[in-house]
Coordinates of C-alpha atoms in Angstrom, one line a residue:
M846 CA -30.9 -34.2 -37.8
D847 CA -33.3 -33.7 -40.6
L848 CA -31.7 -31.1 -42.9
K849 CA -35.1 -30.5 -44.6
L850 CA -33.7 -30.9 -48.1
T851 CA -36.5 -33.1 -49.5
A852 CA -37.9 -31.6 -52.6
K853 CA -35.0 -29.1 -53.0
T854 CA -33.1 -29.2 -56.3
A855 CA -29.3 -28.9 -56.1
L856 CA -26.7 -28.4 -58.8
V857 CA -23.2 -29.5 -58.0
T858 CA -20.4 -28.8 -60.5
G859 CA -17.3 -31.0 -60.8
A860 CA -19.1 -33.8 -59.1
S861 CA -17.8 -36.9 -60.9
A862 CA -15.2 -37.6 -58.3
G863 CA -13.7 -36.3 -55.0
I864 CA -15.3 -33.6 -52.9
G865 CA -18.0 -32.9 -55.5
L866 CA -19.1 -36.5 -55.6
E867 CA -19.3 -36.7 -51.9
I868 CA -21.3 -33.4 -51.8
A869 CA -23.7 -34.8 -54.4
R870 CA -24.0 -38.1 -52.6
T871 CA -24.7 -36.4 -49.2
L872 CA -27.3 -34.0 -50.6
A873 CA -29.1 -36.8 -52.5
V874 CA -29.1 -39.1 -49.4
E875 CA -30.6 -36.1 -47.5
G876 CA -33.5 -36.1 -50.0
A877 CA -32.5 -33.4 -52.5
R878 CA -32.9 -33.9 -56.2
V879 CA -29.3 -33.5 -57.5
I880 CA -27.9 -32.5 -60.8
I881 CA -24.2 -33.1 -61.5
T882 CA -22.2 -31.8 -64.4
G883 CA -19.2 -33.1 -66.3
R884 CA -17.4 -33.4 -69.6
N885 CA -17.1 -37.2 -69.6
R886 CA -20.3 -39.3 -70.0
A887 CA -18.7 -42.5 -68.6
K888 CA -17.5 -40.6 -65.4
L889 CA -20.9 -39.0 -65.0
D890 CA -22.7 -42.3 -65.3
S891 CA -20.3 -43.9 -62.8
A892 CA -20.9 -41.0 -60.3
I893 CA -24.7 -41.3 -60.7
A894 CA -24.4 -45.1 -60.0
A895 CA -22.3 -44.5 -56.9
V896 CA -24.9 -42.0 -55.5
K897 CA -27.8 -44.3 -56.2
A898 CA -25.9 -47.2 -54.6
S899 CA -25.7 -45.1 -51.4
G900 CA -29.4 -44.7 -51.3
G901 CA -29.6 -41.2 -52.8
S902 CA -32.8 -39.8 -54.2
E903 CA -33.1 -38.6 -57.8
I904 CA -29.9 -37.7 -59.5
I905 CA -29.2 -36.8 -63.1
G906 CA -26.1 -35.8 -65.1
V907 CA -25.7 -33.0 -67.5
L908 CA -22.9 -33.4 -70.1
A909 CA -21.4 -29.9 -70.3
D910 CA -18.2 -28.1 -69.5
A911 CA -19.1 -25.8 -66.6
A912 CA -15.9 -23.9 -67.1
S913 CA -16.9 -22.5 -70.4
A914 CA -19.6 -19.9 -71.3
E915 CA -21.1 -22.5 -73.8
G916 CA -21.2 -25.2 -71.1
A917 CA -22.8 -22.8 -68.5
A918 CA -25.5 -21.9 -71.1
I919 CA -26.2 -25.6 -71.7
I920 CA -26.6 -26.3 -68.0
A921 CA -28.9 -23.3 -67.4
K922 CA -31.0 -24.4 -70.4
V923 CA -31.3 -28.0 -69.2
E924 CA -32.0 -27.0 -65.6
P925 CA -33.3 -23.4 -65.6
S926 CA -34.1 -23.3 -61.9
V927 CA -32.3 -24.7 -58.9
D928 CA -32.7 -24.1 -55.1
I929 CA -29.0 -24.9 -54.3
L930 CA -25.9 -24.2 -56.4
V931 CA -22.6 -25.7 -55.3
N932 CA -19.8 -24.1 -57.3
N933 CA -17.3 -27.0 -56.7
L934 CA -15.5 -27.2 -60.0
G935 CA -11.8 -26.5 -59.6
I936 CA -8.3 -27.4 -60.6
Y937 CA -4.9 -26.9 -59.0
E938 CA -1.2 -27.4 -59.8
S939 CA 2.1 -26.8 -58.2
K940 CA 4.3 -24.4 -60.3
A941 CA 7.0 -21.9 -59.6
F942 CA 5.8 -18.3 -60.1
G943 CA 8.2 -17.6 -62.9
D944 CA 7.0 -20.6 -64.8
I945 CA 3.3 -19.7 -64.6
T946 CA 2.3 -18.5 -68.1
D947 CA -0.5 -16.1 -69.1
A948 CA -2.3 -19.1 -70.4
D949 CA -2.0 -20.9 -67.1
W950 CA -3.5 -17.8 -65.3
S951 CA -6.3 -17.6 -67.7
H952 CA -7.1 -21.3 -67.6
L953 CA -7.3 -21.4 -63.8
F954 CA -9.5 -18.3 -63.7
E955 CA -11.9 -19.7 -66.3
V956 CA -12.3 -23.0 -64.4
N957 CA -12.1 -21.9 -60.8
V958 CA -13.7 -18.4 -60.9
M959 CA -15.7 -17.9 -64.0
S960 CA -17.6 -21.2 -63.8
G961 CA -19.1 -20.1 -60.5
V962 CA -19.6 -16.5 -61.7
R963 CA -21.6 -17.6 -64.8
L964 CA -23.8 -20.1 -63.0
S965 CA -24.4 -17.7 -60.0
R966 CA -25.5 -15.1 -62.6
A967 CA -27.9 -17.6 -64.1
Y968 CA -29.5 -18.8 -60.9
L969 CA -29.4 -16.0 -58.3
P970 CA -32.2 -13.9 -59.9
G971 CA -34.6 -16.8 -59.6
M972 CA -33.6 -17.5 -56.1
L973 CA -34.2 -13.9 -55.1
E974 CA -37.6 -13.9 -56.9
R975 CA -38.7 -17.1 -55.0
N976 CA -37.1 -15.7 -51.8
W977 CA -35.2 -18.9 -51.1
G978 CA -31.9 -20.2 -52.3
R979 CA -28.3 -21.3 -51.5
I980 CA -25.1 -20.6 -53.3
I981 CA -22.0 -22.2 -52.0
F982 CA -18.5 -21.8 -53.3
I983 CA -15.9 -24.4 -52.6
S984 CA -12.8 -22.3 -52.1
S985 CA -9.7 -23.3 -50.2
E986 CA -7.6 -22.3 -47.2
S987 CA -5.0 -21.4 -49.9
G988 CA -7.2 -18.3 -50.6
L989 CA -6.0 -17.0 -47.3
A990 CA -2.7 -18.8 -46.6
I991 CA -1.0 -18.5 -50.0
P992 CA 1.4 -21.4 -50.9
Q993 CA 4.4 -20.0 -52.7
D994 CA 4.3 -22.8 -55.3
M995 CA 0.6 -22.3 -56.1
I996 CA 0.2 -18.5 -56.3
H997 CA -2.1 -18.6 -59.4
Y998 CA -4.4 -21.2 -57.7
A999 CA -4.5 -19.3 -54.5
T1000 CA -5.4 -16.1 -56.3
T1001 CA -8.4 -17.8 -57.9
K1002 CA -9.5 -19.1 -54.5
T1003 CA -9.2 -15.5 -53.0
A1004 CA -11.3 -14.3 -55.9
Q1005 CA -14.0 -16.8 -55.1
L1006 CA -14.2 -15.3 -51.6
S1007 CA -14.7 -11.8 -53.1
V1008 CA -17.4 -13.0 -55.4
S1009 CA -19.2 -14.9 -52.7
R1010 CA -19.1 -12.0 -50.2
G1011 CA -20.3 -9.6 -52.9
L1012 CA -23.2 -11.8 -53.9
A1013 CA -24.2 -12.2 -50.2
Q1014 CA -24.6 -8.5 -50.0
L1015 CA -27.1 -8.7 -52.9
T1016 CA -29.3 -11.0 -50.7
R1017 CA -30.0 -8.6 -47.8
A1018 CA -33.3 -9.1 -46.1
T1019 CA -34.1 -12.3 -48.1
N1020 CA -34.0 -16.0 -47.5
V1021 CA -31.2 -16.5 -50.0
T1022 CA -27.7 -17.0 -48.6
V1023 CA -24.2 -17.2 -50.3
N1024 CA -21.3 -18.7 -48.4
S1025 CA -17.9 -20.2 -49.0
V1026 CA -16.2 -23.3 -47.7
L1027 CA -12.4 -23.4 -47.4
P1028 CA -11.2 -26.9 -47.0
G1029 CA -7.6 -27.6 -46.0
P1030 CA -5.7 -30.3 -48.0
T1031 CA -8.3 -32.9 -48.7
R1032 CA -8.0 -36.6 -49.6
S1033 CA -9.2 -36.9 -53.2
E1034 CA -8.3 -38.2 -56.6
G1035 CA -4.7 -37.1 -57.5
I1036 CA -3.7 -36.0 -54.0
E1037 CA -1.1 -38.7 -53.6
T1038 CA 0.6 -37.7 -56.8
F1039 CA 0.7 -34.1 -55.6
L1040 CA 2.1 -35.0 -52.2
R1041 CA 4.8 -37.1 -53.7
S1042 CA 5.8 -34.2 -56.0
Q1043 CA 6.3 -32.2 -52.8
A1044 CA 8.2 -34.8 -50.8
S1045 CA 11.9 -34.9 -50.0
D1046 CA 11.7 -38.7 -50.8
P1047 CA 8.9 -39.3 -53.3
S1048 CA 9.3 -43.1 -52.9
A1049 CA 8.6 -43.1 -49.1
P1050 CA 5.4 -44.6 -47.7
I1051 CA 2.5 -42.3 -48.2
K1052 CA 1.8 -41.9 -44.5
Q1053 CA 5.4 -40.7 -44.0
I1054 CA 5.0 -38.2 -46.9
E1055 CA 1.7 -36.9 -45.5
A1056 CA 3.4 -36.3 -42.1
E1057 CA 6.3 -34.5 -43.7
F1058 CA 3.8 -32.3 -45.7
F1059 CA 2.0 -31.2 -42.7
A1060 CA 5.2 -30.7 -40.7
T1061 CA 6.7 -28.4 -43.4
A1062 CA 4.2 -27.1 -46.0
R1063 CA 1.2 -26.9 -43.7
S1064 CA 2.6 -26.5 -40.2
A1065 CA -0.3 -24.1 -39.2
S1066 CA -2.9 -26.8 -39.8
I1067 CA -5.0 -27.6 -36.7
L1068 CA -5.9 -31.1 -37.8
Q1069 CA -2.4 -32.1 -39.0
R1070 CA -4.0 -34.6 -41.3
M1071 CA -5.9 -34.7 -44.6
V1072 CA -9.5 -33.6 -44.5
E1073 CA -11.8 -36.4 -45.8
A1074 CA -14.2 -35.5 -48.6
Q1075 CA -17.2 -36.6 -46.6
E1076 CA -16.2 -34.1 -43.8
V1077 CA -16.4 -31.3 -46.4
A1078 CA -19.7 -32.6 -47.7
N1079 CA -21.2 -32.6 -44.2
L1080 CA -20.5 -28.9 -43.9
V1081 CA -21.8 -28.1 -47.3
A1082 CA -25.0 -30.0 -46.7
Y1083 CA -25.6 -27.9 -43.5
L1084 CA -25.0 -24.7 -45.4
A1085 CA -27.4 -25.9 -48.2
S1086 CA -30.2 -26.6 -45.7
P1087 CA -32.9 -24.3 -44.3
R1088 CA -31.2 -24.8 -40.9
S1089 CA -28.3 -22.5 -41.9
S1090 CA -30.7 -19.6 -42.4
A1091 CA -28.6 -17.2 -40.2
T1092 CA -25.3 -18.0 -42.0
N1093 CA -24.7 -15.6 -44.8
G1094 CA -21.6 -14.0 -46.3
A1095 CA -19.5 -16.5 -44.4
A1096 CA -16.2 -18.2 -45.3
L1097 CA -16.1 -21.4 -43.3
R1098 CA -12.9 -23.4 -42.9
A1099 CA -13.4 -27.1 -43.1
E1100 CA -10.7 -27.5 -40.4
G1101 CA -12.8 -25.3 -38.1
G1102 CA -13.1 -21.6 -37.7
L1103 CA -15.2 -18.8 -39.1
V1104 CA -13.4 -16.2 -41.2
N1105 CA -16.2 -13.7 -41.8
T1106 CA -19.9 -13.6 -41.5
I1107 CA -23.0 -11.4 -41.5
A1108 CA -26.4 -12.4 -40.3

């Protein structure tokens, strides 16, 4: 299926690895001009090379910290207009509630929530003026099913859903849409370390550890396996395309299922 992304400009934050890199790769292969952001030039260059090796179209990297006000300003100055904004930048950690400091809360909110808020504020007016645009937040199933060892992370993911839904309401009767994608546990950089930290036997084979994780910590999972980054990217590419024109204000689970939508 042609997603009709040729000549569209897409900005993907946190795209030097994992889900963000797969999203950037998929959009570029579909014909979009892609901008990725990051704090490390070597990682940006490596991501750009990986996308080009996959047959992607034009891709550039902007060296800036999208989690800071200064970084967001740099990004908006370098690229003042985009058609598609994918707010993918995010971090997570497992921590007992009593051990989560004020600094921890503030840091996760700056990275996971404010990065998307600032860039959406920068690009939404232009999208509305041109009467076409896509803003996509990469949230998490943890925004709805709160893990007891990641309450601060889950709270930021719930906040993303509120921001996304609120922005969607500002796009009424336009061709601009704002949606969220809620992946379940996704295979990406660092996930093995996280899984081993949760396991009853951290030295066990990773397949055994994954099976235990889904049997205990994620027993409600429909897939009962890790989501692959490419599977998330496929859903994001659809939401970014003109073919998703009737999907607005939605929170879409990467495992399947529609949480909320308006047309």
